[in-house]
mmCIF file of C-alpha atoms in Angstrom:
data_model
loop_
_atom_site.group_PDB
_atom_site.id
_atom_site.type_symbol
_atom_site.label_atom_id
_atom_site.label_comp_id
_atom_site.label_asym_id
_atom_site.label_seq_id
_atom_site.Cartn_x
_atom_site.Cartn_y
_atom_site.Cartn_z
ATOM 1 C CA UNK A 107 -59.044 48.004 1.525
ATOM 2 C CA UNK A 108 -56.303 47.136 -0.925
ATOM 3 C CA UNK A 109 -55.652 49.044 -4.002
ATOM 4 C CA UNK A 110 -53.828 47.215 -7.273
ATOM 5 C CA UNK A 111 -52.939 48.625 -10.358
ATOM 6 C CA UNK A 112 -52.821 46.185 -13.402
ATOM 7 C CA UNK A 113 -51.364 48.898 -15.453
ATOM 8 C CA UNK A 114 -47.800 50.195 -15.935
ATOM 9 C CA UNK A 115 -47.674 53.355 -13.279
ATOM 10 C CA UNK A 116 -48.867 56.996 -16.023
ATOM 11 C CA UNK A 117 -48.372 60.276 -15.479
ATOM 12 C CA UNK A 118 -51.288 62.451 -14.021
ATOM 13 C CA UNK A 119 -51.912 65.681 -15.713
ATOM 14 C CA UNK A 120 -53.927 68.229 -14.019
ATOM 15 C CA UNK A 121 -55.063 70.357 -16.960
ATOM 16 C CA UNK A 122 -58.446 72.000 -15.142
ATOM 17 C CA UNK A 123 -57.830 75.048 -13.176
ATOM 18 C CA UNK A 124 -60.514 73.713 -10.465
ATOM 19 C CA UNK A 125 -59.145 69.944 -9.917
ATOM 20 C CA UNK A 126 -55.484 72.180 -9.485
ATOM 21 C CA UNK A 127 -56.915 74.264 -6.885
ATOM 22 C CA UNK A 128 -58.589 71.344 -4.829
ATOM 23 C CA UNK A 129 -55.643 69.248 -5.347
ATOM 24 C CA UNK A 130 -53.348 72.186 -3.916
ATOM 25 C CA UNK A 131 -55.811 73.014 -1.256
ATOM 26 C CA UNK A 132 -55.852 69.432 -0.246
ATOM 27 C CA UNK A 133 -52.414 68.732 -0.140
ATOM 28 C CA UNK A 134 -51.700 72.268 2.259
ATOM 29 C CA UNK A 135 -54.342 70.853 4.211
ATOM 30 C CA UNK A 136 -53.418 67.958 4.878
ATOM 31 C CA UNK A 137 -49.316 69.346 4.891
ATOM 32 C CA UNK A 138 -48.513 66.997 1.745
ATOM 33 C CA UNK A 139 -47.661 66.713 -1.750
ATOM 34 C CA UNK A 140 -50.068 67.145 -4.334
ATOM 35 C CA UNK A 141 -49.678 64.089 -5.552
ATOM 36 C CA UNK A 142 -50.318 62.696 -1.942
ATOM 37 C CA UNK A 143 -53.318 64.372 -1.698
ATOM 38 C CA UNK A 144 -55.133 63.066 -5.222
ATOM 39 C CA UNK A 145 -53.910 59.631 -3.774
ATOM 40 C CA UNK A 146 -55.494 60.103 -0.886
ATOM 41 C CA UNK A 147 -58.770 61.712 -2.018
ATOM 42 C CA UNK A 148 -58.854 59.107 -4.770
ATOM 43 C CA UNK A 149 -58.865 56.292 -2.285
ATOM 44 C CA UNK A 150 -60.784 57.976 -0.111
ATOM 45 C CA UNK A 151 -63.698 58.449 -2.954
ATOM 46 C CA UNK A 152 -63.535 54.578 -4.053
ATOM 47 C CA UNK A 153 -63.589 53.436 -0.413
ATOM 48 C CA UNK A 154 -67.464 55.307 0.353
ATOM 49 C CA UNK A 155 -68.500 54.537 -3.276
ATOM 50 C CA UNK A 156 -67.484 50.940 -2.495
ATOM 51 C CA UNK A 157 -69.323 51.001 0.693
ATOM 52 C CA UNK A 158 -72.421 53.057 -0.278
ATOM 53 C CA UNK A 159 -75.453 51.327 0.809
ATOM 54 C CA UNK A 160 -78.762 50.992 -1.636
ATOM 55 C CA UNK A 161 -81.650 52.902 -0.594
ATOM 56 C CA UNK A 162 -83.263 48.918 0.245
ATOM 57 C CA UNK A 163 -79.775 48.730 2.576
ATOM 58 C CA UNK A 164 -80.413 51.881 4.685
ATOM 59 C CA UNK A 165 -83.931 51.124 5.057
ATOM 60 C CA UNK A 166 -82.994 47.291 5.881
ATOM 61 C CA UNK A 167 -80.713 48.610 8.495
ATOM 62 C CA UNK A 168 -83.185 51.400 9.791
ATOM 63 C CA UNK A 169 -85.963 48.929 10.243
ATOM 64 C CA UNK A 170 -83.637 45.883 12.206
ATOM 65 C CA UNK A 171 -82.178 48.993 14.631
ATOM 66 C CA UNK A 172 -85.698 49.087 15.310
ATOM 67 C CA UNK A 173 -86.595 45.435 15.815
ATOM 68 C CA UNK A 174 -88.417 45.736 12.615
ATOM 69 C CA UNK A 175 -88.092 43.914 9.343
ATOM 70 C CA UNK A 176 -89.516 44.067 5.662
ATOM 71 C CA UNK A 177 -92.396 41.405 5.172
ATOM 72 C CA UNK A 178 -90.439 38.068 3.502
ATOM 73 C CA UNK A 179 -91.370 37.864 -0.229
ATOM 74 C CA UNK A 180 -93.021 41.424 -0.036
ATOM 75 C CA UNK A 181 -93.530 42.529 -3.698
ATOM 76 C CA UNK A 182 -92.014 45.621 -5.390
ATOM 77 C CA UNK A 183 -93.936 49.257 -5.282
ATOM 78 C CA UNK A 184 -95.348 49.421 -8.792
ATOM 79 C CA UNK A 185 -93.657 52.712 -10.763
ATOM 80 C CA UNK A 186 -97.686 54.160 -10.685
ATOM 81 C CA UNK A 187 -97.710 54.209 -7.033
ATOM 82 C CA UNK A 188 -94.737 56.818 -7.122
ATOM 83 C CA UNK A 189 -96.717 58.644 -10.221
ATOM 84 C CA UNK A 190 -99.858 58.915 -7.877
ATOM 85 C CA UNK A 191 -97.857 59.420 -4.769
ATOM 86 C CA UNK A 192 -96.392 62.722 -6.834
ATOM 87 C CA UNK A 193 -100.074 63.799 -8.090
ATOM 88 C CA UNK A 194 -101.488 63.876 -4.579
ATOM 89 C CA UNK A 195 -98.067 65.822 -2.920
ATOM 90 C CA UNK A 196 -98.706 68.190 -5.928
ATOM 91 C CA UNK A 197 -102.315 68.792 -5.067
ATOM 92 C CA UNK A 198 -103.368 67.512 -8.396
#
């Protein structure tokens, strides 16, 4: 994956005591600079968001690794299936 910036390059302040540590603790982990490291955990954080799948994905991919498939034009769960499904978990 590519990163661009449209934007002139800015400076990065670290003002929060807790994003300082984690960017330190990166960087001696992985021997760098600081800066390296938020580079590095930055892209590292928009490449799994990017490739996060949907709850519909994972069970998609769940059903085909077992020769399985969702019915074609299945519809929706209605939203008082999950209110009932809750009620009879609870006990209620």
């Amino acid at each position: 994956m590519s990163y661009t910036l449209e934007m002139a390059p800015m400076t990065l302040n670290i003002r929060n005591e807790e994003a300082d540590a984690l960017a330190r603790e990166l960087a001696k982990i992985d021997g760098t600079t600081i800066t390296d490291a938020v580079i590095s955990a930055l892209k590292e954080t928009i490449d799994k968001r990017v490739r996060q799948e949907t709850p519909s994905e994972t069970a998609r991919r769940i059903l085909e690794k077992r020769g399985l498939a969702f019915k074609p034009h299945r519809s929706p769960v209605p939203p008082d299936a999950y209110h009932d499904l809750d009620h009879d978990f609870g006990g209620v």
